[in-house]
């Protein structure tokens, strides 16, 4: 399955593994993703807390993930955060291929001290995002927290995922981290092969 945006380059695509690059005047981003990994992550976005979230996502989803990003951080963090999420989503779309024989749906809830976040996903090719993460402050480390919602929307767009992410907390760090951990676990459940499923997981016989 190809992504809905035309400016991505697929460097390689193996069985449930992909490398995708996107270069613009604002950023240069490369993501290598293995769906059937062990949860290792190497992330270098230039935004420490974003790296932390991406690492948590990979670790709890058991995805192997390498992210390399150079962006116009002298302007602000927006373009880098958005483009990393777009390329990450595109890598999922490429690694999933025709999306045959998978669970398709996944859900998870993750507590982190006083925080609780849940993610429910459908990787059936219909991009949509509903996000309810009521942050209290403007930033966590170097990441503007309003970009957490934007990143999740961008990821949904290029991965072809319907995702609902909700949470409540007193601590913004805990809320963001719990949300990305929950998303990782939900995506793992949705992307994993279902031994009882053959073909496309849809009564229509087609996804998207």
mmCIF file of C-alpha atoms in Angstrom:
data_model
loop_
_atom_site.group_PDB
_atom_site.id
_atom_site.type_symbol
_atom_site.label_atom_id
_atom_site.label_comp_id
_atom_site.label_asym_id
_atom_site.label_seq_id
_atom_site.Cartn_x
_atom_site.Cartn_y
_atom_site.Cartn_z
ATOM 1 C CA UNK A 1 0.000 0.000 0.000
ATOM 2 C CA UNK A 2 1.446 3.358 -0.959
ATOM 3 C CA UNK A 3 1.148 6.478 1.122
ATOM 4 C CA UNK A 4 -1.239 9.301 0.172
ATOM 5 C CA UNK A 5 1.605 11.815 -0.145
ATOM 6 C CA UNK A 6 3.824 11.827 -3.168
ATOM 7 C CA UNK A 7 7.155 13.125 -1.847
ATOM 8 C CA UNK A 8 8.337 10.011 -0.004
ATOM 9 C CA UNK A 9 11.139 7.745 -1.185
ATOM 10 C CA UNK A 10 11.013 4.093 -0.232
ATOM 11 C CA UNK A 11 14.634 3.062 0.134
ATOM 12 C CA UNK A 12 13.906 -0.585 0.856
ATOM 13 C CA UNK A 13 10.984 -2.826 1.602
ATOM 14 C CA UNK A 14 11.320 -6.336 2.913
ATOM 15 C CA UNK A 15 8.880 -8.589 4.714
ATOM 16 C CA UNK A 16 7.154 -6.295 7.234
ATOM 17 C CA UNK A 17 10.116 -3.926 7.203
ATOM 18 C CA UNK A 18 10.620 -0.620 5.387
ATOM 19 C CA UNK A 19 12.901 2.373 5.078
ATOM 20 C CA UNK A 20 11.270 5.645 4.008
ATOM 21 C CA UNK A 21 12.830 9.072 3.433
ATOM 22 C CA UNK A 22 11.269 12.490 2.981
ATOM 23 C CA UNK A 23 13.264 15.592 2.059
ATOM 24 C CA UNK A 24 11.871 19.099 1.835
ATOM 25 C CA UNK A 25 13.290 22.596 2.203
ATOM 26 C CA UNK A 26 12.434 22.345 5.908
ATOM 27 C CA UNK A 27 13.481 18.817 6.900
ATOM 28 C CA UNK A 28 15.280 15.644 5.906
ATOM 29 C CA UNK A 29 13.848 12.592 7.641
ATOM 30 C CA UNK A 30 14.609 8.887 7.290
ATOM 31 C CA UNK A 31 12.780 6.162 9.203
ATOM 32 C CA UNK A 32 13.594 2.456 9.210
ATOM 33 C CA UNK A 33 10.901 0.289 10.790
ATOM 34 C CA UNK A 34 10.632 -3.432 11.475
ATOM 35 C CA UNK A 35 7.206 -4.517 12.679
ATOM 36 C CA UNK A 36 8.438 -7.830 14.090
ATOM 37 C CA UNK A 37 11.238 -6.454 16.202
ATOM 38 C CA UNK A 38 12.343 -6.501 19.811
ATOM 39 C CA UNK A 39 11.629 -2.878 20.742
ATOM 40 C CA UNK A 40 15.004 -1.310 19.998
ATOM 41 C CA UNK A 41 15.038 2.358 19.051
ATOM 42 C CA UNK A 42 17.636 4.797 17.777
ATOM 43 C CA UNK A 43 16.096 8.227 17.438
ATOM 44 C CA UNK A 44 17.793 11.520 16.631
ATOM 45 C CA UNK A 45 15.277 14.283 15.980
ATOM 46 C CA UNK A 46 17.053 17.085 17.798
ATOM 47 C CA UNK A 47 14.147 17.259 20.266
ATOM 48 C CA UNK A 48 14.948 15.231 23.353
ATOM 49 C CA UNK A 49 11.449 14.676 24.676
ATOM 50 C CA UNK A 50 10.196 13.680 21.205
ATOM 51 C CA UNK A 51 12.992 11.099 21.026
ATOM 52 C CA UNK A 52 11.823 9.846 24.421
ATOM 53 C CA UNK A 53 8.236 9.422 23.198
ATOM 54 C CA UNK A 54 9.301 7.666 20.002
ATOM 55 C CA UNK A 55 11.556 5.347 21.986
ATOM 56 C CA UNK A 56 8.710 4.474 24.362
ATOM 57 C CA UNK A 57 6.400 3.837 21.396
ATOM 58 C CA UNK A 58 8.885 1.421 19.804
ATOM 59 C CA UNK A 59 9.792 -0.334 23.053
ATOM 60 C CA UNK A 60 6.222 -1.109 24.043
ATOM 61 C CA UNK A 61 5.118 -1.912 20.493
ATOM 62 C CA UNK A 62 8.098 -4.253 20.025
ATOM 63 C CA UNK A 63 9.007 -2.407 16.851
ATOM 64 C CA UNK A 64 12.616 -1.881 15.813
ATOM 65 C CA UNK A 65 12.873 1.780 14.892
ATOM 66 C CA UNK A 66 15.601 4.058 13.585
ATOM 67 C CA UNK A 67 14.763 7.738 13.099
ATOM 68 C CA UNK A 68 17.164 10.301 11.687
ATOM 69 C CA UNK A 69 15.936 13.858 11.278
ATOM 70 C CA UNK A 70 17.467 17.208 10.415
ATOM 71 C CA UNK A 71 15.048 20.105 10.578
ATOM 72 C CA UNK A 72 14.816 23.858 10.784
ATOM 73 C CA UNK A 73 14.808 23.929 14.581
ATOM 74 C CA UNK A 74 16.097 27.500 14.404
ATOM 75 C CA UNK A 75 12.543 28.361 13.254
ATOM 76 C CA UNK A 76 10.707 26.130 15.728
ATOM 77 C CA UNK A 77 9.960 22.457 16.332
ATOM 78 C CA UNK A 78 6.811 22.222 14.224
ATOM 79 C CA UNK A 79 8.214 21.029 10.879
ATOM 80 C CA UNK A 80 10.500 18.424 12.443
ATOM 81 C CA UNK A 81 7.799 16.932 14.665
ATOM 82 C CA UNK A 82 5.255 16.812 11.849
ATOM 83 C CA UNK A 83 7.583 15.364 9.219
ATOM 84 C CA UNK A 84 8.954 12.658 11.520
ATOM 85 C CA UNK A 85 5.372 11.580 12.238
ATOM 86 C CA UNK A 86 4.502 11.630 8.525
ATOM 87 C CA UNK A 87 7.485 9.465 7.616
ATOM 88 C CA UNK A 88 6.877 7.107 10.546
ATOM 89 C CA UNK A 89 3.313 6.626 9.332
ATOM 90 C CA UNK A 90 4.515 6.060 5.763
ATOM 91 C CA UNK A 91 6.946 3.417 7.013
ATOM 92 C CA UNK A 92 4.070 1.589 8.727
ATOM 93 C CA UNK A 93 2.033 1.714 5.512
ATOM 94 C CA UNK A 94 4.903 0.285 3.497
ATOM 95 C CA UNK A 95 5.823 -2.384 6.056
ATOM 96 C CA UNK A 96 2.202 -3.567 6.298
ATOM 97 C CA UNK A 97 1.906 -3.933 2.533
ATOM 98 C CA UNK A 98 -1.537 -5.260 1.577
ATOM 99 C CA UNK A 99 -2.414 -5.654 5.292
ATOM 100 C CA UNK A 100 -3.580 -9.218 4.766
ATOM 101 C CA UNK A 101 -3.705 -11.690 7.641
ATOM 102 C CA UNK A 102 -3.354 -9.150 10.456
ATOM 103 C CA UNK A 103 -5.500 -8.364 13.487
ATOM 104 C CA UNK A 104 -6.319 -4.901 12.086
ATOM 105 C CA UNK A 105 -7.751 -3.565 15.378
ATOM 106 C CA UNK A 106 -5.898 -2.918 18.596
ATOM 107 C CA UNK A 107 -6.425 -1.217 21.917
ATOM 108 C CA UNK A 108 -4.399 -0.611 25.052
ATOM 109 C CA UNK A 109 -4.516 1.408 28.251
ATOM 110 C CA UNK A 110 -1.375 2.408 30.107
ATOM 111 C CA UNK A 111 -1.132 3.921 33.604
ATOM 112 C CA UNK A 112 1.822 6.006 34.685
ATOM 113 C CA UNK A 113 1.517 7.061 38.304
ATOM 114 C CA UNK A 114 -1.483 9.427 38.359
ATOM 115 C CA UNK A 115 -1.819 9.358 34.552
ATOM 116 C CA UNK A 116 -3.955 7.002 32.487
ATOM 117 C CA UNK A 117 -4.009 6.969 28.690
ATOM 118 C CA UNK A 118 -5.751 4.724 26.193
ATOM 119 C CA UNK A 119 -5.344 4.168 22.469
ATOM 120 C CA UNK A 120 -7.720 2.370 20.116
ATOM 121 C CA UNK A 121 -6.652 1.861 16.503
ATOM 122 C CA UNK A 122 -7.795 0.424 13.183
ATOM 123 C CA UNK A 123 -5.012 0.020 10.620
ATOM 124 C CA UNK A 124 -7.530 -0.670 7.867
ATOM 125 C CA UNK A 125 -6.435 2.196 5.618
ATOM 126 C CA UNK A 126 -8.901 4.868 6.752
ATOM 127 C CA UNK A 127 -6.950 7.790 8.242
ATOM 128 C CA UNK A 128 -8.708 9.605 11.073
ATOM 129 C CA UNK A 129 -7.615 10.870 14.474
ATOM 130 C CA UNK A 130 -9.544 11.804 17.600
ATOM 131 C CA UNK A 131 -7.235 13.075 20.326
ATOM 132 C CA UNK A 132 -8.141 14.138 23.848
ATOM 133 C CA UNK A 133 -4.987 14.839 25.838
ATOM 134 C CA UNK A 134 -5.583 17.872 28.090
ATOM 135 C CA UNK A 135 -2.077 19.127 28.772
ATOM 136 C CA UNK A 136 -1.630 21.829 31.398
ATOM 137 C CA UNK A 137 1.609 23.465 30.317
ATOM 138 C CA UNK A 138 2.950 24.656 26.977
ATOM 139 C CA UNK A 139 6.048 22.462 26.783
ATOM 140 C CA UNK A 140 7.720 19.327 28.077
ATOM 141 C CA UNK A 141 11.442 19.773 27.641
ATOM 142 C CA UNK A 142 12.006 20.972 24.081
ATOM 143 C CA UNK A 143 8.645 19.755 22.770
ATOM 144 C CA UNK A 144 5.638 22.095 22.512
ATOM 145 C CA UNK A 145 2.830 19.921 23.805
ATOM 146 C CA UNK A 146 0.316 21.120 21.219
ATOM 147 C CA UNK A 147 2.491 19.245 18.701
ATOM 148 C CA UNK A 148 1.712 15.900 20.352
ATOM 149 C CA UNK A 149 -1.801 16.008 18.900
ATOM 150 C CA UNK A 150 -0.454 17.243 15.566
ATOM 151 C CA UNK A 151 2.067 14.392 15.401
ATOM 152 C CA UNK A 152 -0.607 11.790 16.091
ATOM 153 C CA UNK A 153 -2.815 13.274 13.373
ATOM 154 C CA UNK A 154 0.082 13.233 10.897
ATOM 155 C CA UNK A 155 0.896 9.625 11.784
ATOM 156 C CA UNK A 156 -2.730 8.594 11.242
ATOM 157 C CA UNK A 157 -2.782 10.336 7.876
ATOM 158 C CA UNK A 158 0.124 8.514 6.252
ATOM 159 C CA UNK A 159 -0.185 5.161 8.026
ATOM 160 C CA UNK A 160 -3.842 4.801 7.057
ATOM 161 C CA UNK A 161 -4.889 4.415 10.669
ATOM 162 C CA UNK A 162 -8.019 5.435 12.517
ATOM 163 C CA UNK A 163 -6.836 6.239 16.012
ATOM 164 C CA UNK A 164 -8.511 7.440 19.176
ATOM 165 C CA UNK A 165 -6.139 8.521 21.937
ATOM 166 C CA UNK A 166 -7.410 9.816 25.267
ATOM 167 C CA UNK A 167 -5.944 10.427 28.671
ATOM 168 C CA UNK A 168 -6.032 12.287 31.968
ATOM 169 C CA UNK A 169 -3.192 13.294 34.275
ATOM 170 C CA UNK A 170 -1.798 15.985 36.530
ATOM 171 C CA UNK A 171 1.677 15.658 35.047
ATOM 172 C CA UNK A 172 2.166 16.481 31.354
ATOM 173 C CA UNK A 173 5.261 14.293 30.974
ATOM 174 C CA UNK A 174 3.346 11.306 32.315
ATOM 175 C CA UNK A 175 0.340 12.000 30.090
ATOM 176 C CA UNK A 176 2.352 12.246 26.870
ATOM 177 C CA UNK A 177 4.470 9.206 27.680
ATOM 178 C CA UNK A 178 1.507 7.051 28.686
ATOM 179 C CA UNK A 179 -0.281 8.024 25.454
ATOM 180 C CA UNK A 180 2.627 6.988 23.217
ATOM 181 C CA UNK A 181 3.164 3.771 25.165
ATOM 182 C CA UNK A 182 -0.523 2.933 24.753
ATOM 183 C CA UNK A 183 -0.334 3.737 21.039
ATOM 184 C CA UNK A 184 2.657 1.429 20.655
ATOM 185 C CA UNK A 185 0.874 -1.466 22.336
ATOM 186 C CA UNK A 186 -2.331 -0.861 20.349
ATOM 187 C CA UNK A 187 -0.430 -0.708 17.048
ATOM 188 C CA UNK A 188 1.400 -3.915 17.942
ATOM 189 C CA UNK A 189 -1.907 -5.730 18.468
ATOM 190 C CA UNK A 190 -3.330 -4.356 15.220
ATOM 191 C CA UNK A 191 -0.278 -5.148 13.093
ATOM 192 C CA UNK A 192 0.459 -8.636 14.398
ATOM 193 C CA UNK A 193 -0.474 -11.597 12.205
ATOM 194 C CA UNK A 194 -3.664 -13.392 13.172
ATOM 195 C CA UNK A 195 -3.099 -17.148 12.766
ATOM 196 C CA UNK A 196 -6.791 -17.670 12.054
ATOM 197 C CA UNK A 197 -7.037 -14.927 9.434
ATOM 198 C CA UNK A 198 -6.367 -15.427 5.760
ATOM 199 C CA UNK A 199 -6.593 -12.584 3.292
ATOM 200 C CA UNK A 200 -7.815 -9.048 3.855
ATOM 201 C CA UNK A 201 -9.459 -8.468 7.277
ATOM 202 C CA UNK A 202 -12.621 -6.875 5.871
ATOM 203 C CA UNK A 203 -16.045 -8.134 4.820
ATOM 204 C CA UNK A 204 -15.641 -5.910 1.727
ATOM 205 C CA UNK A 205 -12.596 -7.838 0.620
ATOM 206 C CA UNK A 206 -10.667 -4.574 0.381
ATOM 207 C CA UNK A 207 -9.256 -2.000 2.788
ATOM 208 C CA UNK A 208 -9.085 1.774 2.596
#
